[in-house]
PDB file of C-alpha atoms in Angstrom:
ATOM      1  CA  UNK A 262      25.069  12.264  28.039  1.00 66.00           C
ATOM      2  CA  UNK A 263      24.695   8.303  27.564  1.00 67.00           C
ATOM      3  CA  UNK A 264      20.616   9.124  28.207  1.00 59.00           C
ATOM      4  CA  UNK A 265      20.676  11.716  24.914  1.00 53.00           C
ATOM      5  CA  UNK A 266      22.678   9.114  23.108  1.00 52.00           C
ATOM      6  CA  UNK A 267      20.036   6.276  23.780  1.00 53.00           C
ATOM      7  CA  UNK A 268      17.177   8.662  23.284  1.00 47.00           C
ATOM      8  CA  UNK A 269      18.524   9.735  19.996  1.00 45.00           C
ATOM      9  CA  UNK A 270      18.743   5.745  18.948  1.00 46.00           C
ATOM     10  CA  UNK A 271      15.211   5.238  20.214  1.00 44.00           C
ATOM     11  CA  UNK A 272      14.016   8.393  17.550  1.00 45.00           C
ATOM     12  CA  UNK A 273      16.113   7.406  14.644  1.00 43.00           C
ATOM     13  CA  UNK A 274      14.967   3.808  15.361  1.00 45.00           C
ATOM     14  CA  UNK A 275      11.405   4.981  15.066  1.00 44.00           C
ATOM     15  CA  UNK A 276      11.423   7.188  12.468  1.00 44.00           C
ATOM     16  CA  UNK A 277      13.159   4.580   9.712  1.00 43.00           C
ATOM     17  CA  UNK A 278       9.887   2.187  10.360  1.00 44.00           C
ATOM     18  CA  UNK A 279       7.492   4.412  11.030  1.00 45.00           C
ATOM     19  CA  UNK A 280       5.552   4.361   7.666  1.00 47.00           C
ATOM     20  CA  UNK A 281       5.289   0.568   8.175  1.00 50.00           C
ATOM     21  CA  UNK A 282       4.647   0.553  11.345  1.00 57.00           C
ATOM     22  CA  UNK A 283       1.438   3.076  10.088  1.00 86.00           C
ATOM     23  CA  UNK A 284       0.473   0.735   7.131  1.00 88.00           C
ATOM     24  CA  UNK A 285       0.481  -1.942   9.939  1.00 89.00           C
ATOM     25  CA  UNK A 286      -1.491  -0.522  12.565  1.00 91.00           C
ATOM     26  CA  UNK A 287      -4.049   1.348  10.189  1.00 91.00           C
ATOM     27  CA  UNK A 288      -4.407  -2.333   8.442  1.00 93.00           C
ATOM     28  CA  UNK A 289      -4.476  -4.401  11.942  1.00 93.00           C
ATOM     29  CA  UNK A 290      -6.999  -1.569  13.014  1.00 92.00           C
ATOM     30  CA  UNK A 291      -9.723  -2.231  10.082  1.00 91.00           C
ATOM     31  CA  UNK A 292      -9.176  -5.729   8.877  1.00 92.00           C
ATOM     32  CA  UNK A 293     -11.816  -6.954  10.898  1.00 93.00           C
ATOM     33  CA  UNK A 294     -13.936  -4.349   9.708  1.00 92.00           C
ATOM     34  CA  UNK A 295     -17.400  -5.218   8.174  1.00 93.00           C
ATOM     35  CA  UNK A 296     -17.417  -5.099   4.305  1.00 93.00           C
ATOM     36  CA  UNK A 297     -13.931  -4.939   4.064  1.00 94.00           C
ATOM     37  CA  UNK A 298     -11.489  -7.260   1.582  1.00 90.00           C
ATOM     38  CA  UNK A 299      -7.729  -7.329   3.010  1.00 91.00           C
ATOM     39  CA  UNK A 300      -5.328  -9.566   1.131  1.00 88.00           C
ATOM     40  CA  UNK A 301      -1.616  -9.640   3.113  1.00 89.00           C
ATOM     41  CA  UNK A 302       0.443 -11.992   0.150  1.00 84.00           C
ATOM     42  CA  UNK A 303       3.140 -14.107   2.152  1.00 81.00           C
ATOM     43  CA  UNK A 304       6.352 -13.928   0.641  1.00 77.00           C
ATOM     44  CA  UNK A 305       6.398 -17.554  -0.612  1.00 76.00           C
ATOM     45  CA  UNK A 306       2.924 -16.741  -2.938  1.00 77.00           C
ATOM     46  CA  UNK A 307       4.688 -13.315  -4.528  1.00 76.00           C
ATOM     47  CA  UNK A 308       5.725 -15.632  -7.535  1.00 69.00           C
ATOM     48  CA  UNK A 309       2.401 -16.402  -8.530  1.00 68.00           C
ATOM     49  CA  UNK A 310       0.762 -13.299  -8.491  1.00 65.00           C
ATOM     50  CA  UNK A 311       3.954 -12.175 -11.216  1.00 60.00           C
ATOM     51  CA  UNK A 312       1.888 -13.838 -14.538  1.00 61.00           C
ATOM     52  CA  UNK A 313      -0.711 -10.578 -14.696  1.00 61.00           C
ATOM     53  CA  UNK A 314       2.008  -8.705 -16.807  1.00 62.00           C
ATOM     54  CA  UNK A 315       5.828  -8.665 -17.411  1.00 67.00           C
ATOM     55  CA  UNK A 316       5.818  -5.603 -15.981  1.00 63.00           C
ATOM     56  CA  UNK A 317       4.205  -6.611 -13.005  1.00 65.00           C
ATOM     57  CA  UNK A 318       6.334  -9.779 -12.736  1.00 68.00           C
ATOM     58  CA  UNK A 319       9.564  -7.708 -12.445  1.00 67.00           C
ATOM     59  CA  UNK A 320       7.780  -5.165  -9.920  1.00 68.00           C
ATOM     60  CA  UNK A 321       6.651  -8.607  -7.460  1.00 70.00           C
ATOM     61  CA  UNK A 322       9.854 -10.236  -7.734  1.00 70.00           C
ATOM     62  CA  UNK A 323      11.537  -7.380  -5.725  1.00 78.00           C
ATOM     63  CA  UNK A 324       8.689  -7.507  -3.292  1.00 86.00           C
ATOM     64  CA  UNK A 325       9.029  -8.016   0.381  1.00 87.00           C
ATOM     65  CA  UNK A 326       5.377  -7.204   1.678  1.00 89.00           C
ATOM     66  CA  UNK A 327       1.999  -6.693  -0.317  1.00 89.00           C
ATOM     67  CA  UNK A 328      -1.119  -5.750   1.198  1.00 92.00           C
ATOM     68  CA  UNK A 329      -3.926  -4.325  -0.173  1.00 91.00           C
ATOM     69  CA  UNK A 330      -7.249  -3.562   1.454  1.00 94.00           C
ATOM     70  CA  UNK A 331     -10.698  -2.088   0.400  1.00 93.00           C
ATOM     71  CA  UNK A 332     -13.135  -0.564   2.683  1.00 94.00           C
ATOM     72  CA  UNK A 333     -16.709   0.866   2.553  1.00 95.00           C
ATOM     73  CA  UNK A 334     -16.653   4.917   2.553  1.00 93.00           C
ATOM     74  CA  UNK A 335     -20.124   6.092   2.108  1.00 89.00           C
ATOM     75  CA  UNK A 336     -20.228   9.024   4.149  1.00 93.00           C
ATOM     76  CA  UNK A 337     -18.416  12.242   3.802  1.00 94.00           C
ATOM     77  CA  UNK A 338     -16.991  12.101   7.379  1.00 95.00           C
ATOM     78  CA  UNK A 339     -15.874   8.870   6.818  1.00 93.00           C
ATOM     79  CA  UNK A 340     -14.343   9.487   3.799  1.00 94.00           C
ATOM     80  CA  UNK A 341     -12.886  12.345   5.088  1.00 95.00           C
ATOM     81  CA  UNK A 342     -11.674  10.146   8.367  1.00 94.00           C
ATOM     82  CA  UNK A 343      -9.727   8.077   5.683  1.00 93.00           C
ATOM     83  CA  UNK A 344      -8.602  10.662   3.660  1.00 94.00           C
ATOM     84  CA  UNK A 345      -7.067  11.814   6.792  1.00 93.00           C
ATOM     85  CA  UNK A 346      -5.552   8.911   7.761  1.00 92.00           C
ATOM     86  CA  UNK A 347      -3.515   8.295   4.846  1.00 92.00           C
ATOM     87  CA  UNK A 348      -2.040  11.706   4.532  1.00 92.00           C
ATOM     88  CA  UNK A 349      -1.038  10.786   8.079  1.00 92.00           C
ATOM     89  CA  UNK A 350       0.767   7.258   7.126  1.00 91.00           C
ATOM     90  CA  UNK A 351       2.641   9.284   3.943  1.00 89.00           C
ATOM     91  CA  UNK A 352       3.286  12.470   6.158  1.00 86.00           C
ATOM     92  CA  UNK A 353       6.837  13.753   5.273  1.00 79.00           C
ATOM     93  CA  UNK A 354       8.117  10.389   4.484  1.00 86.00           C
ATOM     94  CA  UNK A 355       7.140   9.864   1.257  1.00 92.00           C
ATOM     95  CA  UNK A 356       7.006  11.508  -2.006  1.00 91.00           C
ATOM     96  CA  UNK A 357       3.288  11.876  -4.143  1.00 90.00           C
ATOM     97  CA  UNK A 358       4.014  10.748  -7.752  1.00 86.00           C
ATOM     98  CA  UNK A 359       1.270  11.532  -8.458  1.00 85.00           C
ATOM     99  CA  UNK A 360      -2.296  12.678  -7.045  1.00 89.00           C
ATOM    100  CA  UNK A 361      -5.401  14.155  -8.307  1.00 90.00           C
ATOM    101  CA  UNK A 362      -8.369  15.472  -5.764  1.00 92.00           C
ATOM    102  CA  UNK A 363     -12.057  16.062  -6.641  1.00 93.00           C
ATOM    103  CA  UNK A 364     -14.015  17.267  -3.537  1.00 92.00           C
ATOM    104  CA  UNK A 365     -13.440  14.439  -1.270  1.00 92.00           C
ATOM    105  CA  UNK A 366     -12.567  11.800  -3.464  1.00 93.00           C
ATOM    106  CA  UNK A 367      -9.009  10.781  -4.183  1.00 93.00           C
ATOM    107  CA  UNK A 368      -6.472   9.016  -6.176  1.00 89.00           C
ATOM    108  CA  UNK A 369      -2.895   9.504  -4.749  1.00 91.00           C
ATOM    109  CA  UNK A 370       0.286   7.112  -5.467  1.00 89.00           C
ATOM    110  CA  UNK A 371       3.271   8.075  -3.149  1.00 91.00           C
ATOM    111  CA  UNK A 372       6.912   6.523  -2.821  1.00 91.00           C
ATOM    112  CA  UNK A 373       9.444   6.753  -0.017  1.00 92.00           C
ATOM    113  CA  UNK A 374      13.143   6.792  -1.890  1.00 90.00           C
ATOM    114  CA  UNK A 375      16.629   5.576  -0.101  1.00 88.00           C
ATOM    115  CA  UNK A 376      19.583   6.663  -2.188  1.00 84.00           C
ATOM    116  CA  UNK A 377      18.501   5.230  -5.400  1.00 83.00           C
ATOM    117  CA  UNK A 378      15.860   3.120  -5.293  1.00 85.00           C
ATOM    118  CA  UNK A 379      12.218   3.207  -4.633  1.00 90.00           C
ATOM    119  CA  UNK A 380      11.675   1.113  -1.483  1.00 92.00           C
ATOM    120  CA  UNK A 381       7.694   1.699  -0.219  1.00 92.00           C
ATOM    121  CA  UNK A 382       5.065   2.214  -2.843  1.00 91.00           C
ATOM    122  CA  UNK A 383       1.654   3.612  -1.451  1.00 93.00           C
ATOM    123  CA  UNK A 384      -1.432   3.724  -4.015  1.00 91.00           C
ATOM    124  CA  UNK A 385      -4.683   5.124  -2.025  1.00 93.00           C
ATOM    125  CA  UNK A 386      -7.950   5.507  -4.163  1.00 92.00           C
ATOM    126  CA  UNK A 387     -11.130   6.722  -2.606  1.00 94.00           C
ATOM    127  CA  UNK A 388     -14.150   7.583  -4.786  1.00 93.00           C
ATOM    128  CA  UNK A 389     -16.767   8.326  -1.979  1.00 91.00           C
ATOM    129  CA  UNK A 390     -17.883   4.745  -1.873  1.00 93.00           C
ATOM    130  CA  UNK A 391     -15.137   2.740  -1.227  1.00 93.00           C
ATOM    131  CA  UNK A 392     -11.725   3.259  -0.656  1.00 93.00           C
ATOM    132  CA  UNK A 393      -8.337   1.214  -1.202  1.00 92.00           C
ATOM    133  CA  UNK A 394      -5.180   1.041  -0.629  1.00 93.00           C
ATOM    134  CA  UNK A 395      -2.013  -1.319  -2.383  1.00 91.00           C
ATOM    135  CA  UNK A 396       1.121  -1.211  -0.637  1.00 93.00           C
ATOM    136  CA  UNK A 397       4.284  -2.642  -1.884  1.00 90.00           C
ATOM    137  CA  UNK A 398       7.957  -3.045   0.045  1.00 91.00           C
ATOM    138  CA  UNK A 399      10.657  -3.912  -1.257  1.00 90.00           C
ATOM    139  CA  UNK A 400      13.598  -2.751  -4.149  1.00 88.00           C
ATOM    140  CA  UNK A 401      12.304  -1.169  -6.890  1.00 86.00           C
ATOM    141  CA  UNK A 402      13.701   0.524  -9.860  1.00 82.00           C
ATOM    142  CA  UNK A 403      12.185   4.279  -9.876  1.00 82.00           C
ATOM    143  CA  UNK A 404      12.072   4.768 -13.616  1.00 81.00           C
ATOM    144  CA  UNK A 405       9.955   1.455 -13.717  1.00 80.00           C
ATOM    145  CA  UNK A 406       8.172   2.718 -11.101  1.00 80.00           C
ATOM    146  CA  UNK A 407       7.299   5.972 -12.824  1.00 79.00           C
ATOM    147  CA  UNK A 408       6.456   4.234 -15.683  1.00 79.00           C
ATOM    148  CA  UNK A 409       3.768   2.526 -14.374  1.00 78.00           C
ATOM    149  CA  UNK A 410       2.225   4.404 -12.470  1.00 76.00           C
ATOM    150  CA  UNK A 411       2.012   6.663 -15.695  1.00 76.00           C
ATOM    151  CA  UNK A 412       0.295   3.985 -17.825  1.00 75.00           C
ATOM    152  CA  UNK A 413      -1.847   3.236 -15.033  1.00 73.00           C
ATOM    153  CA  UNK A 414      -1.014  -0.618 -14.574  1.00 72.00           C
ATOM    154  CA  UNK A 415      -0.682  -0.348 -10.633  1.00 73.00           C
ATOM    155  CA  UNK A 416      -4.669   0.207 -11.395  1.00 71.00           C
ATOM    156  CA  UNK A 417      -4.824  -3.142 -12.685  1.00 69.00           C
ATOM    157  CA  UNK A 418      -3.393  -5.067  -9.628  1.00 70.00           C
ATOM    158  CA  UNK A 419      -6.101  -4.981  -6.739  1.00 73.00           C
ATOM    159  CA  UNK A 420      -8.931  -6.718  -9.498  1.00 67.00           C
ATOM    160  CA  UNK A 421      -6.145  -8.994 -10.208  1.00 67.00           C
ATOM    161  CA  UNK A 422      -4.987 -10.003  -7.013  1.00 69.00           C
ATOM    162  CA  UNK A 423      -8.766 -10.113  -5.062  1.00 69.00           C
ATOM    163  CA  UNK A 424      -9.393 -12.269  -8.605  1.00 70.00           C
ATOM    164  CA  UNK A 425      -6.005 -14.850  -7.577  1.00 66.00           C
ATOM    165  CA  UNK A 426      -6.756 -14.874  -4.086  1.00 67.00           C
ATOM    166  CA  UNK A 427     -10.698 -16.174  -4.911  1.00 66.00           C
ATOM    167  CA  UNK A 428      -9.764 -18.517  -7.045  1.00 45.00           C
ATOM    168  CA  UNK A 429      -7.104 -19.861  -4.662  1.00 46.00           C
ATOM    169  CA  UNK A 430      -9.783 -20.152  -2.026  1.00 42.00           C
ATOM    170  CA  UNK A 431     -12.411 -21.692  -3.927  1.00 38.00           C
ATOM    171  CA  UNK A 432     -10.051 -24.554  -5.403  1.00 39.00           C
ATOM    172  CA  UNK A 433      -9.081 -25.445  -1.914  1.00 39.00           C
ATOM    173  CA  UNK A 434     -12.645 -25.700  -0.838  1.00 35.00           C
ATOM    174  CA  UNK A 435     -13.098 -27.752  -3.719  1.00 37.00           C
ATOM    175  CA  UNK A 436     -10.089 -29.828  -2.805  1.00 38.00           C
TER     176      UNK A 436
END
């Protein structure tokens, strides 16, 4: 009896993290890959990124973990590779907003609710020659949520944060 109880614990335990745990290993896996541009924002530099839009701002300042990474995909089988492995990461967990497919390529943007609030935001785009993903945890409201992701603005983050995170390098060099 007491080694069902602690085996139950051990799968509940694992199934409340596993979509982080996923984002984690599938970005620990290919960070070091070549070509590839992965930006993990530490909690202290959230504030700055929140002057792209007021929309934006209020969407950061609930943020616990942002990552985004962008990766070469120039064949079919490794598109399809990636494809795979983000429909693997989402899985049952999360919800697609929204998600449009042409032949290989993709644009999906997925959310994983508790009660009522969005916590994990998941925005994979793959157009044959390179792929991305932005990931946000955190609190979010899920009519703000929905609204953005309807005007497109999540679009509008990656340029914006590879374009912060230069800048911030090159004016330390400079320093």
């Amino acid at each position: 009896m007491i080694k069902k109880i602690i085996f139950l614990v051990c799968v509940l335990t694992l199934s409340t993290c596993g979509s982080y745990n996923s984002i984690d290993r599938f970005y620990n896996a290919h960070k070091n890959d070549s070509q590839v541009t992965a930006i993990r924002v530490p909690q202290f530099m959230l504030s700055l990124l929140g002057n792209i839009s007021p929309e934006m701002k209020s969407l950061i300042g609930n943020t616990r973990d942002l990552r985004y990474m962008q990766f070469p995909s120039a064949t079919p089988e490794r598109t399809q590779y990636l494809n795979t492995q983000m429909n693997t990461i989402t899985g049952n967990s999360f919800i697609e907003v929204f998600r449009k497919n042409d032949e290989l390529k993709r644009n999906v943007i997925s959310i994983r609710e508790k009660r009522n609030a969005v916590k994990e935001i998941l925005i994979y785009n793959n157009n044959n020659i390179r792929g991305s993903f932005l990931y946000f945890n955190g609190d979010f409201d899920p009519v703000k949520v929905r609204e953005m992701a309807k005007s497109s603005e999540f679009n509008e983050l990656p340029n914006s944060l590879v374009k912060e995170f230069n800048m911030q390098s090159s004016e330390e060099i400079n320093e």
